[in-house]
Amino acid sequence: MTAVDAPPRKRKRAPSKRSLETRARILDAAERLFAQNGFEGASMRDIAAEAGVPVALVNFHGGAKEALFATVVARRADVLAQHRLQALDAARASGAPLDLAVLLGCFIRPYLALAASGEPQWTAYARLIAHVSADERWRPISERCFDPTAAVFVEELSGLFPGQDTQRLAAAFVFSISAMLSLATSRWRIEAMAGASGQPAEADAWADFLIGFCEGGFRSALGA
Amino acid sequence: MTAVDAPPRKRKRAPSKRSLETRARILDAAERLFAQNGFEGASMRDIAAEAGVPVALVNFHGGAKEALFATVVARRADVLAQHRLQALDAARASGAPLDLAVLLGCFIRPYLALAASGEPQWTAYARLIAHVSADERWRPISERCFDPTAAVFVEELSGLFPGQDTQRLAAAFVFSISAMLSLATSRWRIEAMAGASGQPAEADAWADFLIGFCEGGFRSALGA
DNA sequence: GTCTATATGTAGATAGAC
DNA sequence: GTCTATCTACATATAGAC
């Protein structure tokens, strides 16, 4: 919903229905392959094949490869930011105190909910973010897509720990985000470590568990 | 120290001194570029240029690109595993109880110590691991290089939380690992979020802070 | 808007002289 | 062990017909 959203250039009039579908198929395909193989690991040809269109159409709708990547990341980032801020507004409106668990929940739950009960693309998205975070080259994307929302939450959190060093607070928040992403990207690793034991475990239980972990982390590191 | 360690094939006799230096320069260069740009983002040509040798030598000493990548990851993984297991042995020998903070410290401190007071390559290594973790294709590398040590620590930790679901325990451990990696790879993000405020903060303080966070997370999520 | 054909660069890998 | 030269494949991107 922010900037990067126009197909080729300045749209003169409404694009055709077919055009929009083609564009969506291309972005979906790009998202899958970028998440799976990273930026260089996914070629424009792969993306075209995955979308079932000729290569030239990928360039036409997505622009150059880097722009396509940025568009793909921004598309879901905007949806996610919206959900998180709405959850925060709802929590504020409810009148209940904005305590640590509630704040962390407003940030963490929207993503886990989308990943669990929605399309599988949202699970892949965590892997995409992991690629973005692991690669310094994409730092501008992080700053544009994720930092504004993060700033809102850090601001709220700092109200709960008055006088605490902001850098420590931000660090605890970054730890929490990375734990959240690892839950999405490394479930296989968790299951491998646990071996045969352990129940299947449903999505809600995982969310509560993760939030409990982060909450305890905050309190322990920053003081109750 | 494990398997992947032979230069070209089966070494017939001792390699020359110059050969070893060349090989080391190539591996160092590959490590830097793989960490910075990922597997596909770093070309064999880039690596050769960084090492100051012709391309053919990279193939000669490192083998095919995938083998080179695996070698680079394994090399430091082995050193790291050794430090961690030594720290664990030392803690056991000290007679003091192996409580949560000590165990987490044995896993976390060796890496942070290497990253802080050693070569800058160790900081880059966290980014390399982030790439490995973000990409399912490298799962075999994770299993071979990291899982054995992780299993030892999960086993120890499970002794502190008797009767707890192993999967939850493994999850808390994975959260801790990802927080540790994020401290290395995303310090810039933490500082950006904190804005102007916040002291510089030294390495030891960060280690204590991180371990405090993870300890609180474990206790809160799994029960004291 | 869509597709075929192609221009231009760079990738990984190796052959073979030294 | 080292290096030059080169093979082959595939990358991104676009021109131009429909």
Coordinates of C-alpha atoms (C1' of nucleotides) in Angstrom, one line a residue:
Chain A
M1 CA 0.0 0.0 0.0
T2 CA 3.0 2.4 0.2
A3 CA 5.0 3.4 -2.8
V4 CA 6.1 0.5 -5.0
D5 CA 2.8 -0.6 -6.6
A6 CA 2.5 0.5 -10.2
P7 CA 2.9 -2.0 -13.0
P8 CA 4.9 -0.5 -15.8
R9 CA 5.1 3.3 -15.4
K10 CA 2.4 5.8 -14.6
R11 CA -0.8 3.9 -15.3
K12 CA -2.9 6.0 -17.7
R13 CA -6.2 4.2 -17.1
A14 CA -7.3 1.0 -15.4
P15 CA -5.3 -2.1 -16.4
S16 CA -7.2 -5.0 -17.8
K17 CA -8.4 -7.8 -15.6
R18 CA -6.1 -10.3 -17.4
S19 CA -3.1 -7.9 -16.9
L20 CA -3.8 -7.8 -13.2
E21 CA -4.0 -11.6 -13.0
T22 CA -0.7 -12.0 -14.9
R23 CA 1.0 -9.5 -12.7
A24 CA -0.3 -11.3 -9.5
R25 CA 0.9 -14.6 -10.9
I26 CA 4.3 -13.2 -11.6
L27 CA 4.6 -11.6 -8.1
D28 CA 3.5 -14.8 -6.4
A29 CA 5.9 -16.9 -8.4
A30 CA 8.8 -14.5 -7.7
E31 CA 7.9 -14.6 -4.0
R32 CA 8.0 -18.4 -3.9
L33 CA 11.3 -18.6 -5.7
F34 CA 13.0 -15.7 -3.9
A35 CA 12.0 -17.1 -0.6
Q36 CA 13.3 -20.6 -1.6
N37 CA 16.5 -19.7 -3.3
G38 CA 17.4 -16.1 -2.4
F39 CA 17.9 -13.2 -4.9
E40 CA 20.6 -14.6 -7.1
G41 CA 19.3 -18.2 -6.7
A42 CA 16.1 -17.4 -8.5
S43 CA 16.5 -16.4 -12.1
M44 CA 14.1 -14.4 -14.1
R45 CA 13.7 -17.4 -16.3
D46 CA 12.8 -19.6 -13.3
I47 CA 10.2 -17.0 -12.2
A48 CA 8.7 -16.8 -15.7
A49 CA 8.5 -20.6 -15.8
E50 CA 6.9 -20.8 -12.4
A51 CA 4.4 -18.2 -13.4
G52 CA 3.8 -19.8 -16.7
V53 CA 4.6 -16.7 -18.8
P54 CA 7.4 -15.7 -21.1
V55 CA 10.4 -14.0 -19.6
A56 CA 9.7 -10.7 -21.2
L57 CA 6.5 -10.4 -19.2
V58 CA 8.3 -10.6 -16.0
N59 CA 10.4 -7.6 -16.9
F60 CA 7.3 -5.8 -18.2
H61 CA 5.3 -6.2 -15.0
G62 CA 8.0 -6.5 -12.4
G63 CA 10.5 -4.2 -13.8
A64 CA 14.2 -5.0 -13.4
K65 CA 15.1 -7.8 -11.1
E66 CA 16.0 -5.7 -8.1
A67 CA 12.7 -3.7 -8.4
L68 CA 10.8 -6.9 -8.6
F69 CA 12.4 -8.2 -5.4
A70 CA 11.6 -5.0 -3.6
T71 CA 8.0 -5.0 -4.8
V72 CA 7.6 -8.6 -3.6
V73 CA 9.0 -7.9 -0.1
A74 CA 7.0 -4.6 0.2
R75 CA 3.7 -6.2 -0.8
R76 CA 3.4 -8.4 2.2
A77 CA 5.2 -6.1 4.5
D78 CA 2.5 -3.5 4.0
V79 CA -0.2 -6.0 4.8
L80 CA 1.6 -7.2 7.9
A81 CA 2.3 -3.7 9.2
Q82 CA -1.4 -3.0 8.8
H83 CA -2.4 -6.0 10.8
R84 CA 0.0 -5.2 13.5
L85 CA -1.0 -1.6 13.9
Q86 CA -4.7 -2.6 13.8
A87 CA -4.0 -5.1 16.6
L88 CA -2.3 -2.3 18.6
D89 CA -5.2 0.0 18.1
A90 CA -7.7 -2.6 19.1
A91 CA -5.7 -3.3 22.3
R92 CA -5.6 0.4 23.1
A93 CA -9.4 0.7 22.4
S94 CA -10.2 -2.3 24.7
G95 CA -9.2 -0.3 27.7
A96 CA -7.1 -3.1 29.1
P97 CA -3.6 -2.1 30.1
L98 CA -1.0 -2.4 27.4
D99 CA 1.3 -4.7 29.3
L100 CA 4.3 -6.6 27.9
A101 CA 2.5 -9.7 26.8
V102 CA -0.2 -7.7 25.0
L103 CA 2.3 -5.6 23.2
L104 CA 4.4 -8.6 22.1
G105 CA 1.2 -10.3 21.1
C106 CA 0.2 -7.4 18.9
F107 CA 3.5 -7.7 17.0
I108 CA 3.9 -11.5 17.0
R109 CA 0.4 -12.9 16.7
P110 CA -0.6 -11.3 13.4
Y111 CA 2.2 -12.9 11.5
L112 CA 1.8 -16.3 13.1
A113 CA -1.9 -16.2 12.4
L114 CA -1.4 -15.4 8.8
A115 CA 1.3 -18.1 8.5
A116 CA -0.9 -20.7 10.2
S117 CA -4.4 -20.3 8.8
G118 CA -3.7 -18.5 5.6
E119 CA -1.9 -19.3 2.4
P120 CA 1.4 -21.1 2.6
Q121 CA 3.0 -18.1 1.0
W122 CA 3.1 -16.5 4.4
T123 CA 5.3 -19.2 5.7
A124 CA 7.6 -18.7 2.8
Y125 CA 7.6 -15.0 3.6
A126 CA 9.5 -15.6 6.8
R127 CA 12.3 -17.2 4.8
L128 CA 12.2 -14.2 2.5
I129 CA 12.7 -11.9 5.4
A130 CA 15.5 -14.1 6.6
H131 CA 17.2 -13.5 3.3
V132 CA 16.6 -9.8 3.5
S133 CA 18.0 -9.7 7.0
A134 CA 21.0 -11.8 6.3
D135 CA 22.1 -9.7 3.4
E136 CA 23.4 -6.2 4.0
R137 CA 22.6 -5.2 0.5
W138 CA 18.9 -5.2 1.3
R139 CA 19.2 -2.9 4.3
P140 CA 17.3 -0.1 2.5
I141 CA 14.4 -2.5 2.1
S142 CA 14.4 -3.3 5.8
E143 CA 14.4 0.3 6.7
R144 CA 11.5 1.2 4.4
C145 CA 9.4 -1.8 5.0
F146 CA 9.9 -2.9 8.6
D147 CA 11.5 -0.2 10.7
P148 CA 8.5 2.2 10.8
T149 CA 6.3 -0.4 12.5
A150 CA 9.1 -1.5 14.7
A151 CA 9.7 2.0 15.9
V152 CA 6.1 2.3 17.0
F153 CA 6.4 -0.9 19.1
V154 CA 9.8 0.1 20.6
E155 CA 8.2 3.4 21.6
E156 CA 5.4 1.6 23.4
L157 CA 7.7 -0.9 25.0
S158 CA 9.9 1.8 26.3
G159 CA 6.9 3.1 28.3
L160 CA 6.9 -0.2 30.2
F161 CA 10.6 0.1 31.1
P162 CA 11.1 3.7 32.1
G163 CA 14.6 4.8 32.4
Q164 CA 16.0 1.7 30.7
D165 CA 18.7 2.2 28.1
T166 CA 17.0 2.3 24.7
Q167 CA 19.6 0.3 23.0
R168 CA 19.0 -2.7 25.4
L169 CA 15.3 -2.3 24.8
A170 CA 15.8 -2.4 21.1
A171 CA 18.1 -5.4 21.4
A172 CA 15.5 -7.4 23.3
F173 CA 13.0 -6.5 20.7
V174 CA 15.3 -7.7 17.9
F175 CA 15.9 -10.9 19.8
S176 CA 12.1 -11.4 19.9
I177 CA 11.7 -10.8 16.2
S178 CA 14.5 -13.2 15.3
A179 CA 12.9 -15.8 17.6
M180 CA 9.6 -15.3 15.8
L181 CA 11.2 -15.7 12.4
S182 CA 13.1 -18.8 13.5
L183 CA 9.9 -20.4 14.6
A184 CA 8.6 -20.0 11.0
T185 CA 11.8 -20.9 9.2
S186 CA 13.3 -23.6 11.5
R187 CA 10.5 -25.7 12.7
W188 CA 12.2 -28.6 11.0
R189 CA 15.2 -28.0 13.0
I190 CA 13.2 -27.9 16.3
E191 CA 11.6 -31.2 15.4
A192 CA 14.9 -32.7 14.4
M193 CA 16.4 -31.8 17.7
A194 CA 13.4 -33.1 19.7
G195 CA 13.7 -36.5 17.9
A196 CA 10.7 -38.8 18.0
S197 CA 9.2 -37.4 21.2
G198 CA 6.9 -34.4 21.4
Q199 CA 3.4 -33.9 20.3
P200 CA 2.4 -32.3 16.9
A201 CA 1.5 -29.0 18.6
E202 CA -0.9 -26.5 17.1
A203 CA -0.3 -23.0 15.9
D204 CA -1.9 -21.2 18.9
A205 CA 0.1 -23.1 21.4
W206 CA 3.3 -22.1 19.6
A207 CA 2.3 -18.4 19.6
D208 CA 1.7 -18.6 23.4
F209 CA 4.9 -20.4 23.9
L210 CA 6.9 -17.9 21.9
I211 CA 5.3 -14.9 23.5
G212 CA 6.0 -16.4 26.9
F213 CA 9.6 -16.8 26.0
C214 CA 10.0 -13.3 24.8
E215 CA 8.1 -11.9 27.8
G216 CA 10.4 -13.7 30.2
G217 CA 13.4 -12.6 28.2
F218 CA 12.4 -8.9 28.4
R219 CA 11.7 -9.1 32.2
S220 CA 14.8 -11.0 33.0
A221 CA 17.1 -8.8 30.8
L222 CA 15.5 -5.4 31.5
G223 CA 14.1 -5.9 35.0
A224 CA 10.4 -6.4 35.8
Chain B
M1 CA 38.7 -31.3 11.9
T2 CA 36.0 -33.6 10.6
A3 CA 35.8 -34.8 7.0
V4 CA 36.1 -32.0 4.5
D5 CA 39.7 -31.0 4.8
A6 CA 41.8 -32.4 1.9
P7 CA 43.1 -30.0 -0.7
P8 CA 42.7 -31.6 -4.1
R9 CA 42.2 -35.4 -3.7
K10 CA 44.1 -37.8 -1.6
R11 CA 47.2 -36.0 -0.6
K12 CA 50.1 -38.1 -1.6
R13 CA 52.7 -36.3 0.5
A14 CA 52.9 -33.1 2.4
P15 CA 51.7 -30.1 0.4
S16 CA 54.2 -27.3 0.0
K17 CA 54.2 -24.3 2.3
R18 CA 53.2 -22.0 -0.5
S19 CA 50.3 -24.3 -1.5
L20 CA 48.9 -24.2 2.0
E21 CA 49.1 -20.4 2.1
T22 CA 47.3 -20.1 -1.2
R23 CA 44.7 -22.5 0.0
A24 CA 44.2 -20.5 3.1
R25 CA 43.9 -17.2 1.2
I26 CA 41.3 -18.8 -1.0
L27 CA 39.2 -20.1 1.8
D28 CA 39.4 -16.8 3.7
A29 CA 38.4 -14.9 0.6
A30 CA 35.5 -17.3 -0.1
E31 CA 34.3 -17.0 3.5
R32 CA 34.2 -13.2 3.3
L33 CA 32.3 -13.1 0.0
F34 CA 29.9 -15.9 0.8
A35 CA 29.1 -14.2 4.1
Q36 CA 28.6 -10.9 2.4
N37 CA 26.7 -12.0 -0.7
G38 CA 25.5 -15.5 -0.2
F39 CA 26.2 -18.5 -2.3
E40 CA 25.1 -17.3 -5.7
G41 CA 26.0 -13.7 -4.9
A42 CA 29.7 -14.6 -4.7
S43 CA 31.1 -15.8 -8.0
M44 CA 34.2 -17.9 -8.3
R45 CA 35.8 -15.0 -10.2
D46 CA 35.0 -12.6 -7.3
I47 CA 36.6 -15.1 -4.9
A48 CA 39.7 -15.4 -7.0
A49 CA 40.0 -11.7 -7.3
E50 CA 39.6 -11.2 -3.5
A51 CA 42.3 -13.9 -2.9
G52 CA 44.5 -12.4 -5.6
V53 CA 44.9 -15.7 -7.5
P54 CA 43.6 -16.8 -10.9
V55 CA 40.2 -18.6 -11.1
A56 CA 41.6 -21.9 -11.9
L57 CA 43.4 -22.1 -8.5
V58 CA 40.1 -21.6 -6.7
N59 CA 38.8 -24.8 -8.4
F60 CA 42.0 -26.6 -7.8
H61 CA 42.1 -25.9 -4.1
G62 CA 38.5 -25.5 -3.2
G63 CA 36.9 -28.0 -5.6
A64 CA 33.6 -27.2 -7.2
K65 CA 31.7 -24.2 -5.8
E66 CA 29.4 -26.2 -3.6
A67 CA 32.2 -28.1 -2.1
L68 CA 34.1 -24.9 -1.4
F69 CA 31.1 -23.5 0.4
A70 CA 30.7 -26.6 2.5
T71 CA 34.4 -26.5 3.4
V72 CA 34.3 -22.8 4.4
V73 CA 31.3 -23.4 6.7
A74 CA 32.7 -26.6 8.2
R75 CA 36.1 -25.1 8.9
R76 CA 34.9 -22.6 11.5
A77 CA 32.0 -24.8 12.7
D78 CA 34.6 -27.3 13.9
V79 CA 36.6 -24.7 15.8
L80 CA 33.4 -23.3 17.3
A81 CA 32.1 -26.8 18.3
Q82 CA 35.4 -27.5 20.0
H83 CA 35.4 -24.3 22.0
R84 CA 31.8 -24.9 23.1
L85 CA 32.4 -28.5 24.2
Q86 CA 35.6 -27.5 26.0
A87 CA 33.7 -24.8 27.9
L88 CA 31.1 -27.4 28.9
D89 CA 33.9 -29.8 30.1
A90 CA 35.5 -27.0 32.0
A91 CA 32.2 -26.2 33.7
R92 CA 31.6 -29.8 34.5
A93 CA 35.1 -30.1 36.0
S94 CA 34.7 -27.0 38.1
G95 CA 32.3 -28.8 40.3
A96 CA 29.8 -25.9 40.3
P97 CA 26.3 -26.9 39.3
L98 CA 25.5 -26.8 35.6
D99 CA 22.6 -24.4 35.9
L100 CA 20.8 -22.7 33.1
A101 CA 22.9 -19.6 32.9
V102 CA 26.1 -21.7 32.9
L103 CA 24.9 -24.0 30.1
L104 CA 23.7 -21.1 27.9
G105 CA 27.0 -19.4 28.6
C106 CA 29.0 -22.4 27.4
F107 CA 27.1 -22.3 24.2
I108 CA 26.9 -18.5 23.6
R109 CA 30.1 -17.1 25.1
P110 CA 32.6 -18.9 22.9
Y111 CA 31.1 -17.5 19.8
L112 CA 30.7 -13.9 21.1
A113 CA 34.3 -14.1 22.5
L114 CA 35.6 -15.1 19.1
A115 CA 33.6 -12.5 17.4
A116 CA 34.6 -9.7 19.7
S117 CA 38.3 -10.2 20.4
G118 CA 39.4 -12.2 17.4
E119 CA 39.5 -11.6 13.7
P120 CA 36.6 -9.8 12.0
Q121 CA 36.0 -13.0 10.1
W122 CA 34.1 -14.4 13.0
T123 CA 31.6 -11.6 12.8
A124 CA 31.1 -12.4 9.1
Y125 CA 30.7 -16.0 10.1
A126 CA 27.4 -15.3 11.8
R127 CA 26.1 -13.8 8.5
L128 CA 27.3 -17.0 6.8
I129 CA 25.3 -19.1 9.2
A130 CA 22.3 -16.9 8.7
H131 CA 22.6 -17.6 5.0
V132 CA 22.9 -21.4 5.7
S133 CA 19.9 -21.3 8.0
A134 CA 17.7 -19.2 5.7
D135 CA 18.2 -21.6 2.8
E136 CA 16.8 -25.1 2.9
R137 CA 19.2 -26.3 0.4
W138 CA 22.0 -26.2 3.0
R139 CA 20.1 -28.3 5.5
P140 CA 22.6 -31.2 5.2
I141 CA 25.4 -28.7 6.1
S142 CA 23.5 -27.7 9.2
E143 CA 22.9 -31.2 10.2
R144 CA 26.5 -32.2 9.8
C145 CA 28.1 -29.1 11.3
F146 CA 25.8 -27.8 14.0
D147 CA 23.4 -30.4 15.1
P148 CA 25.8 -32.7 16.9
T149 CA 26.9 -30.0 19.3
A150 CA 23.3 -28.7 19.7
A151 CA 22.2 -32.2 20.6
V152 CA 24.7 -32.3 23.5
F153 CA 23.4 -29.0 24.9
V154 CA 19.7 -30.0 24.5
E155 CA 20.4 -33.1 26.4
E156 CA 22.0 -31.2 29.2
L157 CA 19.2 -28.6 29.3
S158 CA 16.6 -31.3 29.4
G159 CA 18.1 -32.4 32.7
L160 CA 17.2 -29.0 34.1
F161 CA 13.6 -29.2 33.0
P162 CA 12.6 -32.8 33.9
G163 CA 9.3 -34.0 32.3
Q164 CA 9.2 -31.0 29.9
D165 CA 8.2 -31.6 26.3
T166 CA 11.4 -32.0 24.4
Q167 CA 10.0 -30.1 21.4
R168 CA 9.4 -27.0 23.6
L169 CA 12.8 -27.3 25.0
A170 CA 14.4 -27.5 21.6
A171 CA 12.3 -24.6 20.5
A172 CA 13.6 -22.4 23.3
F173 CA 17.1 -23.4 22.4
V174 CA 16.5 -22.5 18.8
F175 CA 15.1 -19.1 19.9
S176 CA 18.3 -18.6 21.9
I177 CA 20.5 -19.4 19.0
S178 CA 18.7 -17.1 16.6
A179 CA 18.9 -14.3 19.2
M180 CA 22.6 -14.9 19.4
L181 CA 23.0 -14.7 15.7
S182 CA 20.9 -11.6 15.4
L183 CA 23.1 -9.9 17.9
A184 CA 26.0 -10.5 15.5
T185 CA 24.3 -9.8 12.3
S186 CA 21.8 -7.0 13.3
R187 CA 23.7 -4.8 15.6
W188 CA 23.2 -2.0 13.1
R189 CA 19.5 -2.5 13.3
I190 CA 19.5 -2.4 17.1
E191 CA 21.5 0.8 17.0
A192 CA 19.2 2.3 14.3
M193 CA 16.1 1.5 16.5
A194 CA 17.7 3.1 19.5
G195 CA 18.4 6.3 17.7
A196 CA 20.9 8.7 19.2
S197 CA 20.6 7.5 22.8
G198 CA 22.4 4.6 24.3
Q199 CA 26.0 4.1 25.2
P200 CA 28.5 2.3 22.9
A201 CA 28.4 -0.9 25.1
E202 CA 31.2 -3.4 25.2
A203 CA 31.2 -7.0 24.2
D204 CA 31.0 -8.6 27.6
A205 CA 28.0 -6.5 28.6
W206 CA 26.2 -7.7 25.5
A207 CA 27.0 -11.4 26.3
D208 CA 25.6 -11.0 29.8
F209 CA 22.5 -9.2 28.4
L210 CA 21.8 -11.9 25.8
I211 CA 22.3 -14.7 28.3
G212 CA 20.0 -13.0 30.7
F213 CA 17.4 -12.7 28.0
C214 CA 17.6 -16.3 27.0
E215 CA 17.6 -17.5 30.6
G216 CA 14.5 -15.5 31.4
G217 CA 12.9 -16.9 28.2
F218 CA 13.6 -20.5 29.2
R219 CA 12.3 -20.0 32.7
S220 CA 9.2 -18.2 31.6
A221 CA 8.3 -20.5 28.8
L222 CA 9.2 -23.8 30.4
G223 CA 8.7 -23.1 34.1
A224 CA 11.4 -22.5 36.7
Chain C
dG1 C1' -0.2 -6.6 -23.2
dT2 C1' 1.8 -10.4 -25.0
dC3 C1' 5.3 -13.2 -27.1
dT4 C1' 9.5 -14.6 -30.2
dA5 C1' 14.0 -13.8 -31.0
dT6 C1' 18.1 -12.1 -29.8
dA7 C1' 21.8 -8.9 -28.0
dT8 C1' 25.2 -8.8 -24.5
dG9 C1' 27.4 -10.1 -20.4
dT10 C1' 29.0 -13.3 -17.0
dA11 C1' 28.7 -17.7 -14.7
dG12 C1' 31.3 -22.4 -13.5
dA13 C1' 34.6 -25.4 -15.0
dT14 C1' 38.7 -27.3 -17.4
dA15 C1' 42.6 -28.2 -20.9
dG16 C1' 47.0 -27.8 -21.4
dA17 C1' 51.4 -25.0 -21.3
dC18 C1' 54.7 -23.9 -17.9
Chain D
dG1 C1' 51.0 -26.0 -8.2
dT2 C1' 50.3 -22.3 -11.0
dC3 C1' 48.4 -19.6 -14.8
dT4 C1' 46.4 -18.5 -19.7
dA5 C1' 43.0 -19.2 -22.7
dT6 C1' 38.8 -21.0 -23.7
dC7 C1' 34.4 -24.0 -23.8
dT8 C1' 29.6 -24.2 -22.8
dA9 C1' 25.7 -22.8 -20.4
dC10 C1' 22.8 -19.6 -18.7
dA11 C1' 22.0 -14.9 -16.9
dT12 C1' 19.4 -10.1 -17.6
dA13 C1' 17.3 -7.3 -20.6
dT14 C1' 15.1 -5.5 -24.7
dA15 C1' 13.6 -4.9 -29.7
dG16 C1' 10.0 -5.4 -32.5
dA17 C1' 6.2 -8.3 -34.5
dC18 C1' 1.5 -9.3 -33.3

